[in-house]
Amino acid sequence: MVTCEQVDFMFPMQADIYYPATAQSQYGNVSKVWMLDRTIAGNFAPLSAKKKEEVSPNINITTDKIISGRVRSDIRISDLDNGTALTNILITNVRDRYGNHVYTETAGPRAGKSTLFEIATQEPFIGPFGSVEYYGLVLRRSENQGVDI
């Protein structure tokens, strides 16, 4: 069951959360099939206002895209109340309030599709009354944009 959180002034954007179903072959190879769990409301922006190179010109040309954000709910907990490690979560299809994709790949296996992000950090923000108001996230662009979702 896929749910969709409503946007508001604090969380004007939406993104899709994917969790894997893992299987292991008789030879020990692990495979993951990524499945959409839900669409969350959030707010995402570049991590720093300081401008720097996004593409590093080295032997392996790498792209460094890090964004920060906040979401209402703990994304480690799936819609079915299953706990998941941060390393087993993908976020993609980050959209603004009008449904436009904010981060899109222009080359490679996902050319023209939304960028895949992994979670680097998730921390709760505790409000003045002692309850969690939102969860702060740091997302990094996944090095493997070839994942089939």
XYZ file of C-alpha atoms in Angstrom:
149
model
C 0.000 0.000 0.000
C 1.509 3.322 -1.081
C 0.517 6.380 0.926
C 1.121 9.995 0.073
C 1.660 12.711 2.679
C 0.084 16.107 2.051
C 2.315 19.137 1.489
C 2.090 22.360 3.508
C 4.190 25.476 4.070
C 6.778 23.619 6.220
C 6.993 20.625 3.878
C 6.261 21.983 0.369
C 7.966 19.207 -1.618
C 7.419 15.483 -2.140
C 9.768 12.536 -2.661
C 9.378 8.782 -3.106
C 10.857 6.276 -0.647
C 12.027 2.863 -1.897
C 12.960 -0.181 0.192
C 14.506 -3.392 -1.146
C 13.223 -6.941 -1.087
C 16.403 -8.995 -0.893
C 17.000 -12.515 -2.110
C 20.044 -14.754 -2.085
C 20.780 -17.274 -4.797
C 22.088 -20.757 -4.129
C 25.573 -19.417 -4.901
C 25.322 -16.659 -2.304
C 24.704 -13.715 -4.643
C 22.436 -11.141 -3.038
C 19.989 -9.293 -5.261
C 17.715 -6.405 -4.380
C 14.410 -5.542 -5.966
C 13.491 -1.956 -5.074
C 9.836 -1.323 -4.264
C 8.027 1.973 -3.728
C 6.857 2.233 -0.113
C 5.339 5.707 0.058
C 5.527 9.327 -0.990
C 6.624 11.701 1.754
C 6.295 15.458 2.178
C 9.521 17.277 2.905
C 11.739 20.240 2.229
C 15.026 19.704 0.362
C 17.806 22.132 -0.577
C 21.547 22.125 -1.315
C 23.544 21.455 1.846
C 25.585 24.616 1.619
C 25.012 28.021 0.126
C 28.767 28.199 -0.502
C 29.406 27.512 -4.183
C 31.886 24.797 -5.062
C 32.645 22.481 -7.935
C 30.025 19.798 -8.358
C 32.038 17.719 -10.830
C 35.563 16.752 -9.802
C 37.907 16.497 -12.805
C 39.956 13.456 -11.812
C 40.626 10.107 -13.471
C 37.111 8.924 -12.581
C 34.981 12.008 -13.152
C 32.725 12.081 -10.102
C 29.663 14.108 -9.256
C 29.283 15.361 -5.705
C 25.660 16.235 -4.959
C 24.671 16.556 -1.304
C 21.356 17.979 -0.170
C 19.787 18.498 3.218
C 16.163 18.223 4.085
C 13.520 17.620 6.659
C 10.603 15.204 6.695
C 7.682 14.639 9.066
C 8.172 10.944 9.743
C 10.978 8.518 10.483
C 11.803 7.066 7.070
C 13.541 4.063 8.631
C 10.068 2.735 9.429
C 8.167 1.483 6.379
C 4.438 1.801 5.780
C 4.112 -1.749 7.164
C 5.965 -0.773 10.396
C 9.111 -2.689 9.419
C 12.413 -1.171 10.517
C 15.016 -0.659 7.791
C 18.674 0.364 7.942
C 19.506 3.756 6.448
C 21.784 1.975 3.961
C 18.750 0.124 2.535
C 16.699 3.176 1.585
C 16.602 5.118 -1.668
C 14.938 8.492 -2.159
C 14.067 9.714 -5.638
C 11.534 11.779 -7.557
C 12.099 14.892 -5.444
C 9.376 17.247 -6.665
C 8.504 20.854 -5.933
C 4.996 21.991 -4.943
C 3.968 21.999 -8.610
C 5.107 18.421 -9.302
C 8.278 19.371 -11.210
C 11.317 17.141 -10.661
C 14.029 19.124 -8.906
C 17.027 16.796 -9.387
C 17.285 15.035 -12.761
C 20.111 13.032 -14.336
C 21.282 14.349 -17.715
C 23.561 11.461 -18.725
C 24.246 7.824 -17.943
C 21.799 5.010 -17.257
C 19.181 7.327 -15.691
C 19.405 10.114 -18.278
C 16.156 12.068 -18.159
C 15.038 10.381 -14.934
C 15.071 11.606 -11.361
C 18.334 11.335 -9.394
C 18.645 8.527 -6.820
C 19.750 9.605 -3.347
C 21.032 7.611 -0.380
C 20.692 8.757 3.212
C 23.910 9.920 4.825
C 22.320 11.086 8.090
C 18.931 11.190 9.771
C 18.432 12.981 13.074
C 15.272 13.884 14.975
C 14.609 17.523 15.838
C 13.160 17.764 19.338
C 10.875 20.750 19.867
C 10.504 22.894 22.993
C 7.816 20.577 24.401
C 9.990 17.464 24.238
C 8.507 15.772 21.159
C 9.948 15.097 17.714
C 8.846 17.885 15.360
C 10.588 16.556 12.247
C 13.567 14.507 11.087
C 16.563 16.240 9.529
C 18.215 14.443 6.604
C 21.451 14.670 4.693
C 21.148 12.980 1.302
C 23.957 12.176 -1.094
C 23.671 11.275 -4.750
C 24.012 7.516 -5.138
C 27.107 6.456 -7.031
C 25.031 3.692 -8.638
C 22.453 5.520 -10.743
C 21.922 2.320 -12.739
C 19.625 0.766 -10.128
C 16.362 -0.365 -11.675
C 13.387 0.996 -9.746
